[in-house]
Amino acid sequence: MAEVSMCSSSGSTELTPEEERIVIRDIALAAEANTKEGDIFYLITQRWWQHWIEYVNQDQPINANDGSSFAEIHDSFGSSMLKRPASIDNSDLIYDAASEDSSAGIEIHDTLLEGRDYVLLPQEVWNQLCLWYGGGPKLARKVISAGLSQTELTVEVYPLRLQLLEVPKGDRSTIRISKKETIGELHRRACEIFDLNLEQVCIWDYYGHRKHALMNDMDKTLDDANIQMDQDILVEILNHGNHNALGGCASYVQDNGTTDKEATSIYLEASKSNLISAGGMPNNKGASKTEVVQSQNPTSSIKELDNTYGQSGVSTRGSSCGLTGLLNLGNTCFMNSAIQCLVHTPEFARYFREDYHQEINWQNPLGMVGELAMAFGDLLRKLWAPGRTSVAPRPFKAKLARFAPQFSGYNQHDSQELLAFLLDGLHEDLNRVKHKPYIKSRDADGRPDEEVADEYWANHIARNDSIIVDVCQGQYKSTLVCPVCNKVSVTFDPFMYLSLPLQSTTTRTMTVTVFTSDGSKRPSTFTVTVPKQGRCRDLIQALNGTCSLRHSEKLLLAEVRDHLIHRFLEDPLISLSTIKDDDHIAAYKIPKLTKNAKYLQLVHRSQEQVTSDAHIMSGWRPFGTPLVSVVSCEGPVKKDCLQRIVKRALSPLAKIGTLMDTDVSDSSMSHAGEDLNHHDSSAETCTSSLNSDDPKSKAMEPFKLPLQLLNEENVCIELSSGEEAVRLPPSTSVLVYIDWSQKLLKKFDTGYLENLPEVFKSGPVMKKARTEPLSLYSCLESFLREEPLVPEDMWFCPQCKERRQASKKLDLWRLPEVLVIHLKRFSYSRSMKHKLETFVNFPIHDFDLTNYVANKNNSQRQLYELYALTNHYGSMGSGHYTAHIKLIDENRWYSFDDSHISLINEEEVKSAAAYVLFYRRVKTEDVSLSNGVQSCASTQK
């Protein structure tokens, strides 16, 4: 049995929820900034993590009043508190530990999604939570390098799961090992499991039960050796005592580093017989206890696992074809959505259900020796079989990763990139041209476009001829004009899909009002420009340069709703996309370094009369914008101290020439903040600076503001009378109300506190432009618009003999039967990747491209109809893909969400999540075409 490692909670004094939140936030920020390859992250169940997040945020003072779902956990008096989470319980992430192979360790479910099922925590965060809460089991994962350049860091949530097959004894074992481990480490692990010596064995890449390569480069990583998830590794015992009859083959391998085909064939047959006769069980003679435990058949267990998930999926409705889901193997929704669109393309459905093997190009060096085409064909037939439950696409994914290592593992990938590779790979595997001729393209030299285009297309077909070309490939007309000599170059190039840009801006303007906590200035409103996909630190940095921030100060951002602070935006990594244009944001200047600091929120209230059921009631209602100061005290605070803090914050608003009730001029109050010390803390330590001997400060003391402090029992304490001390609530936010009477309102200019502007206020014209959806036609026009080449792609002018930044114009010349359109939602730069959420209004019927085709000799109307599309929801890297597909024989739309399939209305097809669109050409004789496939009952073999 695999050991389940747990952590025990410490008996130390419990912190408040707010203190826990701050500790974890600080640890997480430090860990994120220093993450490197080899670091450890831990999986924690999303269920427990969400409970903890709600628990540590419940002390935010306004959360109970903002109408959020979290407020529902409080009772009607708002005094009930969310209970502290119990110990960490990751049991919902793992299989039954008792059934796990000890060499594989604790196995997590194969279909987990980050953000839905689990969260990844840095080791330091996990250790701290374990110290507080205990529990487990511990699910540690390493940070590895990834990507084509091996410079991106990712957490390897699913290490390689390999099936070790020992021959000739027939023992089997399943292990987990990082793809960044070396072949030498795999040798060591195998010898440890089967109780062998290193010199006794050689190990083979046994992918697909074929000896692909002898794994003898001990320093090579498994990733570099292209070892894939769930594949077999052959552990071959050399010079084994029971291996005399086959010793010649083993010694031949050992002596020559290669294997004679005939000897290998005999050897494998004998090994196979050995395995079969053993019934998949080892020969227990001389076997260690470890070998007996590890002798379970891993292949059969995987099949059982597939069947288990298949039964839990949505059953396809018996008689209907094409309504079969694909299981999510772990972030494989990007693959599932693209596959469903392709298998529901009528021409492909017909082609791969017939005998296509005769067209496989086994010799094409650009292809995958037919393996990708066969894997796709097998998967398509399973998906079109009637009455099936959901299919686990493991064999197809293994083949895909074999030839495209960038899609290996269980990370999220771009569905369009997968689609592009798959179409190109299927084309090369099914290319009818066995020997590609060399053809040199001729320049147009003033010849008619029709002649040149046909010549280019004929040359292309002479080298590329497949079902993919027949169905998906069209032709561009590309025109380049030299800006110096006006040389015109016209070429006609093939295309597989159109990648259309979405017009958008990469920046946004944000309007924020800045308040001071020390009474030095009146509130000021600033509008700054920030990255559209930036974070709060970008907004703070932009404000720093405009609001004259002193070196000892920092800005505290807060979102204000209904005259209350809804939330503080303290985390610099909060995305600016969470701040909407109609939100109201305030920034408060507070001191940088303050010991034992608490935020003093000053909420303004005025008395209002409300008529209800013939009764007139009066009550205090919030108005204006709250002010924030900092209190720096360890113990109780005198009421006079709090009075001075509030007076200082309000001093810039005092009207000049108005005498206070204490006969102190407001002008002296308005300058009081300037005379008080400005070092470190705006609140000062309540025993020193606030008890200054400054005469103006002393003159202000008799004047009392109507203040009330909300304590931890939600009871208001009067602060306008007496000099005794009060104890502040334990949370970092302290709420103080100031009740403005009509008499008091005359002495202050509270207009500066009212009408907090929206983050972005658009005019009538701009409002109309924002609500008007982007048309697919306008995206196409932007794609076809003439524009200069970027400097990195300058064109070599054959006439100037120089590289020139020519202007380029694209035109559609020849359109395919199936037009694939990719909406470029993902934007990349050197330091940023983000997604565009623009809604594109795309036609479902009568997508008319007639006027966009430059070949005017083609008089046929170019009409298309949408039949499938992929959707992307969420942010980049952690989103989710689905597909919407129309079954033409039923004339109904369905949503394909991995294994779950549901009927949807045509109106639901359009959304801002649309990513890749699939259109079919409309033909007059094709009106009643039933998805290009005969009825399932008549063709099922």
GROMACS .gro file of C-alpha atoms in nm, residues 332-506:
model
  175
  332THR     CA    1  -0.746   1.789  -2.252
  333CYS     CA    2  -1.059   1.993  -2.326
  334PHE     CA    3  -0.852   2.187  -2.584
  335MET     CA    4  -0.803   1.862  -2.776
  336ASN     CA    5  -1.156   1.730  -2.726
  337SER     CA    6  -1.324   2.043  -2.866
  338ALA     CA    7  -1.108   2.047  -3.181
  339ILE     CA    8  -1.157   1.674  -3.243
  340GLN     CA    9  -1.535   1.697  -3.213
  341CYS     CA   10  -1.545   1.973  -3.476
  342LEU     CA   11  -1.332   1.768  -3.717
  343VAL     CA   12  -1.517   1.440  -3.673
  344HIS     CA   13  -1.845   1.623  -3.736
  345THR     CA   14  -1.716   1.769  -4.061
  346PRO     CA   15  -1.926   1.570  -4.312
  347GLU     CA   16  -1.648   1.508  -4.563
  348PHE     CA   17  -1.413   1.375  -4.294
  349ALA     CA   18  -1.689   1.164  -4.135
  350ARG     CA   19  -1.753   0.996  -4.470
  351TYR     CA   20  -1.385   0.955  -4.560
  352PHE     CA   21  -1.259   0.800  -4.235
  353ARG     CA   22  -1.555   0.562  -4.203
  354GLU     CA   23  -1.469   0.415  -4.541
  355ASP     CA   24  -1.144   0.234  -4.625
  356TYR     CA   25  -0.891   0.517  -4.625
  357HIS     CA   26  -0.587   0.298  -4.551
  358GLN     CA   27  -0.501   0.268  -4.919
  359GLU     CA   28  -0.427   0.642  -4.925
  360ILE     CA   29  -0.189   0.639  -4.629
  361ASN     CA   30   0.155   0.761  -4.731
  362TRP     CA   31   0.393   0.533  -4.541
  363GLN     CA   32   0.709   0.687  -4.689
  364ASN     CA   33   0.643   1.061  -4.650
  365PRO     CA   34   0.934   1.204  -4.444
  366LEU     CA   35   0.711   1.498  -4.345
  367GLY     CA   36   0.438   1.270  -4.212
  368MET     CA   37   0.396   1.038  -3.914
  369VAL     CA   38   0.424   0.711  -4.111
  370GLY     CA   39   0.045   0.689  -4.111
  371GLU     CA   40   0.013   0.648  -3.734
  372LEU     CA   41  -0.160   0.982  -3.675
  373ALA     CA   42  -0.412   0.921  -3.953
  374MET     CA   43  -0.491   0.571  -3.825
  375ALA     CA   44  -0.529   0.693  -3.467
  376PHE     CA   45  -0.762   0.971  -3.578
  377GLY     CA   46  -0.960   0.733  -3.801
  378ASP     CA   47  -1.001   0.482  -3.518
  379LEU     CA   48  -1.119   0.756  -3.282
  380LEU     CA   49  -1.365   0.894  -3.538
  381ARG     CA   50  -1.522   0.551  -3.590
  382LYS     CA   51  -1.567   0.511  -3.215
  383LEU     CA   52  -1.734   0.850  -3.191
  384TRP     CA   53  -1.972   0.771  -3.478
  385ALA     CA   54  -2.067   0.425  -3.348
  386PRO     CA   55  -2.427   0.419  -3.220
  387GLY     CA   56  -2.522   0.369  -2.859
  388ARG     CA   57  -2.176   0.423  -2.711
  389THR     CA   58  -2.083   0.592  -2.388
  390SER     CA   59  -1.807   0.850  -2.373
  391VAL     CA   60  -1.469   0.756  -2.520
  392ALA     CA   61  -1.132   0.800  -2.349
  393PRO     CA   62  -0.898   0.926  -2.625
  394ARG     CA   63  -0.582   0.785  -2.465
  395PRO     CA   64  -0.444   0.607  -2.776
  396PHE     CA   65  -0.495   0.917  -2.990
  397LYS     CA   66  -0.337   1.146  -2.730
  398ALA     CA   67  -0.038   0.913  -2.701
  399LYS     CA   68   0.014   0.922  -3.079
  400LEU     CA   69  -0.032   1.298  -3.084
  401ALA     CA   70   0.227   1.350  -2.810
  402ARG     CA   71   0.460   1.107  -2.986
  403PHE     CA   72   0.482   1.328  -3.292
  404ALA     CA   73   0.411   1.664  -3.126
  405PRO     CA   74   0.582   1.666  -2.784
  406GLN     CA   75   0.454   2.021  -2.722
  407PHE     CA   76   0.112   1.864  -2.656
  408SER     CA   77   0.239   1.595  -2.419
  409GLY     CA   78   0.152   1.589  -2.051
  410TYR     CA   79  -0.161   1.735  -1.901
  411ASN     CA   80  -0.113   2.110  -1.931
  412GLN     CA   81  -0.366   2.333  -2.102
  413HIS     CA   82  -0.282   2.421  -2.464
  414ASP     CA   83  -0.425   2.632  -2.744
  415SER     CA   84  -0.703   2.448  -2.927
  416GLN     CA   85  -0.626   2.630  -3.253
  417GLU     CA   86  -0.257   2.532  -3.240
  418LEU     CA   87  -0.361   2.171  -3.192
  419LEU     CA   88  -0.605   2.200  -3.482
  420ALA     CA   89  -0.336   2.347  -3.710
  421PHE     CA   90  -0.093   2.065  -3.629
  422LEU     CA   91  -0.361   1.799  -3.669
  423LEU     CA   92  -0.477   1.921  -4.011
  424ASP     CA   93  -0.118   1.946  -4.136
  425GLY     CA   94  -0.025   1.607  -3.989
  426LEU     CA   95  -0.330   1.432  -4.138
  427HIS     CA   96  -0.251   1.590  -4.475
  428GLU     CA   97   0.106   1.458  -4.477
  429ASP     CA   98  -0.004   1.112  -4.359
  430LEU     CA   99  -0.269   1.097  -4.633
  431ASN     CA  100  -0.079   1.275  -4.911
  432ARG     CA  101  -0.148   1.089  -5.235
  433VAL     CA  102   0.178   1.221  -5.381
  434LYS     CA  103   0.444   0.964  -5.298
  435HIS     CA  104   0.736   1.149  -5.460
  436LYS     CA  105   0.713   1.527  -5.459
  437PRO     CA  106   0.852   1.686  -5.777
  438TYR     CA  107   1.070   1.996  -5.760
  439ILE     CA  108   0.886   2.291  -5.916
  440LYS     CA  109   1.027   2.642  -5.942
  441SER     CA  110   0.767   2.916  -5.920
  442ARG     CA  111   0.759   3.171  -6.202
  443ASP     CA  112   0.700   3.540  -6.148
  444ALA     CA  113   0.375   3.682  -6.280
  445ASP     CA  114   0.557   3.922  -6.519
  446GLY     CA  115   0.234   4.097  -6.609
  447ARG     CA  116   0.043   3.779  -6.695
  448PRO     CA  117  -0.329   3.765  -6.611
  449ASP     CA  118  -0.404   3.679  -6.249
  450GLU     CA  119  -0.621   3.386  -6.353
  451GLU     CA  120  -0.335   3.223  -6.543
  452VAL     CA  121  -0.083   3.276  -6.263
  453ALA     CA  122  -0.327   3.157  -5.993
  454ASP     CA  123  -0.408   2.836  -6.180
  455GLU     CA  124  -0.037   2.771  -6.233
  456TYR     CA  125   0.039   2.815  -5.863
  457TRP     CA  126  -0.251   2.588  -5.767
  458ALA     CA  127  -0.146   2.319  -6.014
  459ASN     CA  128   0.206   2.331  -5.875
  460HIS     CA  129   0.071   2.302  -5.524
  461ILE     CA  130  -0.152   2.003  -5.608
  462ALA     CA  131   0.143   1.832  -5.781
  463ARG     CA  132   0.311   1.815  -5.439
  464ASN     CA  133   0.013   1.817  -5.204
  465ASP     CA  134  -0.295   1.609  -5.275
  466SER     CA  135  -0.505   1.475  -4.987
  467ILE     CA  136  -0.853   1.479  -4.838
  468ILE     CA  137  -0.739   1.773  -4.625
  469VAL     CA  138  -0.646   1.973  -4.936
  470ASP     CA  139  -0.973   1.872  -5.103
  471VAL     CA  140  -1.180   1.996  -4.812
  472CYS     CA  141  -0.995   2.268  -4.619
  473GLN     CA  142  -0.741   2.442  -4.841
  474GLY     CA  143  -0.802   2.765  -5.026
  475GLN     CA  144  -0.580   3.018  -5.201
  476TYR     CA  145  -0.468   3.374  -5.126
  477LYS     CA  146  -0.359   3.640  -5.366
  478SER     CA  147  -0.065   3.820  -5.204
  479THR     CA  148   0.051   4.151  -5.352
  480LEU     CA  149   0.375   4.321  -5.243
  481VAL     CA  150   0.474   4.670  -5.361
  482CYS     CA  151   0.824   4.806  -5.311
  483PRO     CA  152   0.811   5.155  -5.155
  484VAL     CA  153   1.123   5.265  -5.348
  485CYS     CA  154   1.100   5.131  -5.703
  486ASN     CA  155   0.727   5.040  -5.701
  487LYS     CA  156   0.809   4.683  -5.809
  488VAL     CA  157   0.491   4.473  -5.781
  489SER     CA  158   0.515   4.105  -5.685
  490VAL     CA  159   0.207   3.886  -5.699
  491THR     CA  160   0.197   3.532  -5.559
  492PHE     CA  161  -0.087   3.289  -5.498
  493ASP     CA  162  -0.036   3.086  -5.183
  494PRO     CA  163  -0.248   2.813  -5.023
  495PHE     CA  164  -0.409   2.849  -4.682
  496MET     CA  165  -0.567   2.602  -4.438
  497TYR     CA  166  -0.755   2.853  -4.222
  498LEU     CA  167  -0.798   3.227  -4.179
  499SER     CA  168  -0.665   3.393  -3.861
  500LEU     CA  169  -0.863   3.714  -3.821
  501PRO     CA  170  -0.755   3.994  -3.585
  502LEU     CA  171  -0.992   4.147  -3.333
  503GLN     CA  172  -0.966   4.524  -3.321
  504SER     CA  173  -0.890   4.620  -2.963
  505THR     CA  174  -0.670   4.841  -2.756
  506THR     CA  175  -0.397   4.719  -2.528
   0.00000   0.00000   0.00000
